[in-house]
Every structure is written in C-alpha cells, then in structure tokens.
Short mmCIF file of C-alpha atoms in Angstrom, two decimals:
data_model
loop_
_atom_site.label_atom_id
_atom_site.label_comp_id
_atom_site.label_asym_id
_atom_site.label_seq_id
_atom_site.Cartn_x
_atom_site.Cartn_y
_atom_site.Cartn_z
CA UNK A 201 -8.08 57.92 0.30
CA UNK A 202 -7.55 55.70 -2.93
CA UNK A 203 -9.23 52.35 -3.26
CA UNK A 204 -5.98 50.17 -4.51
CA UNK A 205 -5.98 48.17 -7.77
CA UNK A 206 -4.88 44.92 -9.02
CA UNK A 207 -5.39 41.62 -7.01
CA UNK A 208 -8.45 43.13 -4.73
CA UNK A 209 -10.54 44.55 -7.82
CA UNK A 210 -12.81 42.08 -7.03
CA UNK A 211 -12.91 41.62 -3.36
CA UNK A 212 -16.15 43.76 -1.65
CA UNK A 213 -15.08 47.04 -0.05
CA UNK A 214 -15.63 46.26 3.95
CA UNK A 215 -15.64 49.83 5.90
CA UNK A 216 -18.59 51.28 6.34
CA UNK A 217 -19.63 54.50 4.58
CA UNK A 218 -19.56 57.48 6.95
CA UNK A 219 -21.97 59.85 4.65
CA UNK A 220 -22.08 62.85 3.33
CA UNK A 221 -22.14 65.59 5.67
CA UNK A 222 -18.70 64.82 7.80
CA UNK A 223 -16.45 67.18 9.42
CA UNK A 224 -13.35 65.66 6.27
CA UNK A 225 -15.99 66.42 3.76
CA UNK A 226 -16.71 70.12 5.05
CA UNK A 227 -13.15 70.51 5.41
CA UNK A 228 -12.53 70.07 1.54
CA UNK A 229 -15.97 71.92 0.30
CA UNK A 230 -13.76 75.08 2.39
CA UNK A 231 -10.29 74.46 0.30
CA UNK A 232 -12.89 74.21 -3.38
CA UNK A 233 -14.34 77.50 -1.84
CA UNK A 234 -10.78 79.16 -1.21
CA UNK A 235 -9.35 78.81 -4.65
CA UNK A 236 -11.03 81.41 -6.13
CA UNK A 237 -10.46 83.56 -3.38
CA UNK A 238 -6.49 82.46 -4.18
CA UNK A 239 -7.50 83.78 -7.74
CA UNK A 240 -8.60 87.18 -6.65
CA UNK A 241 -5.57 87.70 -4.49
CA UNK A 242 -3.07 86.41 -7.21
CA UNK A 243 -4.78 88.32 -10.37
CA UNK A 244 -7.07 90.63 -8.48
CA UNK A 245 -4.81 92.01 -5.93
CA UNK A 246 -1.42 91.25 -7.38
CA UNK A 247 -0.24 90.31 -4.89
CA UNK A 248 1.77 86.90 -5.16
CA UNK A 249 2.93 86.42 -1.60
CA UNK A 250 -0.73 86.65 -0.38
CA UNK A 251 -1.76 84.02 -2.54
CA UNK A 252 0.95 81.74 -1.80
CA UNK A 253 0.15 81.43 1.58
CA UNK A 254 -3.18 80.52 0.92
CA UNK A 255 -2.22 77.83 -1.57
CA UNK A 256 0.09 76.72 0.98
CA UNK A 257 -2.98 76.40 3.86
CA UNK A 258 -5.34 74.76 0.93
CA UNK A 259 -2.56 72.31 0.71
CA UNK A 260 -2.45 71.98 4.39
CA UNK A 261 -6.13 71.39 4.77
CA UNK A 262 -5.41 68.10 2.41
CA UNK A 263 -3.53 66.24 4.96
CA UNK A 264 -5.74 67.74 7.89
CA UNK A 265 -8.91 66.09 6.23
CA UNK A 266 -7.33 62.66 5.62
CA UNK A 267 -6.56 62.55 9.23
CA UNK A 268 -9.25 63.17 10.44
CA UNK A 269 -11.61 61.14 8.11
CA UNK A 270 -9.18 58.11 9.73
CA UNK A 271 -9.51 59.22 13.46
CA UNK A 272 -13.02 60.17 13.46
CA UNK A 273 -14.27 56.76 11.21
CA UNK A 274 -15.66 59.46 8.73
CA UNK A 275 -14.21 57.90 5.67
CA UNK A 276 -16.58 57.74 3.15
CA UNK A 277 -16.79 56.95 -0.90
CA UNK A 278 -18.59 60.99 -1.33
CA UNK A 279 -15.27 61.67 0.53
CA UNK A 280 -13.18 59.60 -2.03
CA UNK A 281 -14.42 61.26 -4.66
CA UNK A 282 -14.28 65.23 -2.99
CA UNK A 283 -10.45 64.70 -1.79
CA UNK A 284 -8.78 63.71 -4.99
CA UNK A 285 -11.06 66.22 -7.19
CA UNK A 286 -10.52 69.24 -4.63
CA UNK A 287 -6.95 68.07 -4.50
CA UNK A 288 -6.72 68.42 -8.37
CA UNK A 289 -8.75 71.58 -8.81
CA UNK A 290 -6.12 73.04 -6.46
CA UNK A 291 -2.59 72.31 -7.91
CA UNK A 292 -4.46 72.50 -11.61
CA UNK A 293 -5.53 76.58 -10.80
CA UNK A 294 -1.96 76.91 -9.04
CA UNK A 295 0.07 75.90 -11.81
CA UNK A 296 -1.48 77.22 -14.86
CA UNK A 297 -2.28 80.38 -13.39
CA UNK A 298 1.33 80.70 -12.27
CA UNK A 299 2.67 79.59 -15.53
CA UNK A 300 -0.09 82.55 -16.70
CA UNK A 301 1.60 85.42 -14.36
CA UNK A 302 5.11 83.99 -14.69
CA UNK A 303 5.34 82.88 -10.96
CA UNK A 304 5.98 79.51 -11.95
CA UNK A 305 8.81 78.56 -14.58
CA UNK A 306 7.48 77.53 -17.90
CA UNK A 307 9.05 73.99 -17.83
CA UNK A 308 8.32 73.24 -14.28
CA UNK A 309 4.52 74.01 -15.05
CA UNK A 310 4.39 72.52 -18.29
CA UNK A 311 6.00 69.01 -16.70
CA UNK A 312 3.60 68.80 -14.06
CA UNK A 313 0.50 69.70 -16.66
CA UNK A 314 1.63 66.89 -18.85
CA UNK A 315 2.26 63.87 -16.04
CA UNK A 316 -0.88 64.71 -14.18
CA UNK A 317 -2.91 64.76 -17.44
CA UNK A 318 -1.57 61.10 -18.21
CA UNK A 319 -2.38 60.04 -15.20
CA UNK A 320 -6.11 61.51 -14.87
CA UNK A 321 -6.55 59.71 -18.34
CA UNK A 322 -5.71 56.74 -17.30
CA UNK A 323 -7.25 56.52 -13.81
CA UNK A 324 -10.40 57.17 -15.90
CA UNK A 325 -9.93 55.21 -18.66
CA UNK A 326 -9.20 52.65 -15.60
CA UNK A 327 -12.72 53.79 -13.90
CA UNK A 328 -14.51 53.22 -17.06
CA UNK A 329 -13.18 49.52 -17.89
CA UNK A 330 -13.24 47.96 -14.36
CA UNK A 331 -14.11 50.60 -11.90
CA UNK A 332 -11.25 50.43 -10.19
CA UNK A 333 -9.03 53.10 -8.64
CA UNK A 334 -5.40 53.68 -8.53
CA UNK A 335 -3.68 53.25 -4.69
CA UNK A 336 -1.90 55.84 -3.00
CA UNK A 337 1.43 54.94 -3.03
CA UNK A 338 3.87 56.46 0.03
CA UNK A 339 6.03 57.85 -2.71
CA UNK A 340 3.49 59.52 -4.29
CA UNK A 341 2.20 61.15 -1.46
CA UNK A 342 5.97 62.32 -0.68
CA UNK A 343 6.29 64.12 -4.06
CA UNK A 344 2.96 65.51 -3.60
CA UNK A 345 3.85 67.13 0.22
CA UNK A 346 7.07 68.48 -1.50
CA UNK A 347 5.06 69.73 -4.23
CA UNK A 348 2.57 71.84 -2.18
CA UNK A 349 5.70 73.19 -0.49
CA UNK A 350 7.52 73.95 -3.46
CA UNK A 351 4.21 75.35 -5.42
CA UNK A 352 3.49 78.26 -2.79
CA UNK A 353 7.21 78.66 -2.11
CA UNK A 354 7.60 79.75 -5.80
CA UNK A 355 4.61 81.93 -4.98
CA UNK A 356 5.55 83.57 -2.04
CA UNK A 357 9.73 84.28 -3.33
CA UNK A 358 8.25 85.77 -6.44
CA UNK A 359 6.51 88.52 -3.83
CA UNK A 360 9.47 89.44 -2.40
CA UNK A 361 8.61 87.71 0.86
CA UNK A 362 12.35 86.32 1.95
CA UNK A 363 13.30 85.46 -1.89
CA UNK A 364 16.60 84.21 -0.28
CA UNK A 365 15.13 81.78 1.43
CA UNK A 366 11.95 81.10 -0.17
CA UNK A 367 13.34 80.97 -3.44
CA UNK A 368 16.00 78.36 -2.88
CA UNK A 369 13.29 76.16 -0.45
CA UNK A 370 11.49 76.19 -3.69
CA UNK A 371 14.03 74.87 -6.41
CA UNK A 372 15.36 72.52 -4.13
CA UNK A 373 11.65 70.84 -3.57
CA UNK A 374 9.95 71.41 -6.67
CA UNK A 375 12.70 70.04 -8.54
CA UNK A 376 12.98 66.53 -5.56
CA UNK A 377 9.51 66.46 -5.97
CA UNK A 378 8.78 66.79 -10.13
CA UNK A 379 11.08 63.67 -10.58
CA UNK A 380 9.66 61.92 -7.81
CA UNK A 381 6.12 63.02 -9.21
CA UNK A 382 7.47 61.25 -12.62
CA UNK A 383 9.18 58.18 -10.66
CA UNK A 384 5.77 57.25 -8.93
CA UNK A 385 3.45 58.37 -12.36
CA UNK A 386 5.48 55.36 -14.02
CA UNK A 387 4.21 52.98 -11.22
CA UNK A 388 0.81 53.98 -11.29
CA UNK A 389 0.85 53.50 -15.54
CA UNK A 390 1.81 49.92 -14.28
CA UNK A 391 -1.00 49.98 -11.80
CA UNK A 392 -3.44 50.82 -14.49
CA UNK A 393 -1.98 48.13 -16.96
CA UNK A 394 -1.78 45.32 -14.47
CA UNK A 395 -5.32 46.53 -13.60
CA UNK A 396 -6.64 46.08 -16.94
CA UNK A 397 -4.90 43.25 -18.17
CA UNK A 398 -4.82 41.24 -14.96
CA UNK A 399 -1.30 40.30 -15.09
CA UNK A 400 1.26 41.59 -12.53
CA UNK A 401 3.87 43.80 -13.28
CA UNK A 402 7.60 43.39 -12.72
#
C-alpha cells in the first residue's frame, strides 16, 4: 500500500501504474461515501449498534481492496494515495465522534487522536523533505485489524447488542491493539528519522 523508506528512497518505483478507475479504487470511493451515512445512523438515528456494524464493514472493505489491488495488478499511486486517506477519514470520524457521544472512553480516544496525529505530521513533514513514504510494517497492520475490531465492538456493546460479549471482545482488543498502535508508531518515528537523516537506526 505504502512505498517503504530508508535505503530505496532513491531507487525508481518499477510496477506499473494500474490507473484511476480500478475495481480497489471504487471499492474505497464506497467506504469515503459510507461514513457519513455511519454519521446519520450514530447521531441521526441514535442508534449505536447500527453504526457499529457499518464501521466494522468500512473496516472490512480496507483489507478487501488491498487484496484485490494485488490479485487483479490494479495497484496504482491514485490508489496509494485513496487507501491511506479513506483509511484515516474512517477511524478519525469513528473516534472523535465516539469520544463526542460517549461510545468510546475518553482516554482510549484521546490516545489514539494523539499517536495518529504524530504520525500524520511526520509522514508529511517526511513527504515534504524527500518525498518519501513510511512502509507498512506487519505489526502495524496487526494493531490496526485489532483496532477496527475493537472500534465497532465498543460501538455495537454500547447498543445493547450482546454487551457481554461485545463489550469484553472490545477491551481486550482495543487495549492489545492501542499499545501495539504505540509499539509500531515508535518504529515508524525511526523510519522518518533514518529517512531524513540517512543514517540507520538501531
């Protein structure tokens, strides 16, 4: 998704472009076009359990596009760009507007506000300087799965949807996930400093 930083900033990008208008691409212009539609249930409807579900099929649709980019040989540098920025857009309206209604706990929203805003600084201050992008590491995509589990689960316990089960699901994975989501964030502030100074880290 990611192109990686550090010793292949300057090596020429080799896979061809598949274009705009791909089947990966539509797939994330429909998860941008659900979120408000998440909104509406969550604020307009009230009704939590509703909009957890969707937020938990937006999150699906982020591994489903991926895959398919791969499988089909759709990848493509619009697509690198409308991934990541749908991706954001989506936990971004989740959390704060849970933090908002009181779906999400205070700390747990406010921790994953601060790390990802360190880390979109950076990857752009990163963009700016040498046009390079972070990589995706395996971790980080780990804490993000549990993350989109833990997000709707929150969502879906707090309207009374199985709160026995739902609730504990999302403790157990939001919590695995945040520190995980902190663990990798430290790696990727050594990506962006190795990046810009052009000396390895470790």
């Amino acid at each position: 998704m990611l192109q990686p930083v550090g010793d292949d900033l300057d090596e020429p990008a080799a896979p061809a472009d598949g274009g705009v208008l791909t089947l990966p691409n539509l797939i994330s212009v429909v998860r941008l076009l659900m979120i408000p539609v998440f909104l509406w249930l969550l604020i307009g409807r009230d009704n939590s359990a509703a909009a957890g579900w969707l937020l938990l099929g937006i999150g699906g649709t982020d591994w489903v596009d991926g895959y398919l980019a791969r499988r089909l040989g759709q990848v493509s540098e619009f697509g690198k760009f409308l991934d990541p920025l749908a991706d954001r857009i989506a936990v971004a309206t989740a959390v704060i507007a849970g933090w908002a209604v009181g779906v999400l706990p205070p700390w747990f929203a406010g921790l994953l506000i601060v790390r990802e805003s360190i880390i979109g600084i950076g990857a752009l201050v990163l963009a700016v300087r040498t046009r390079g992008k972070l990589a995706v590491r395996f971790l980080g995509k780990l804490a993000t799965f549990l993350l989109y589990g833990a997000i709707p689960a929150f969502y879906v316990s707090e309207g009374g949807f199985l709160p026995d089960f739902f609730g504990p699901v999302a403790w157990i994975t939001g919590v695995t996930g945040l520190v995980l989501y902190y663990w990798v964030g430290g790696q990727y502030a050594l990506d962006i400093k190795q990046a810009m100074t052009g000396r390895p880290h470790g």
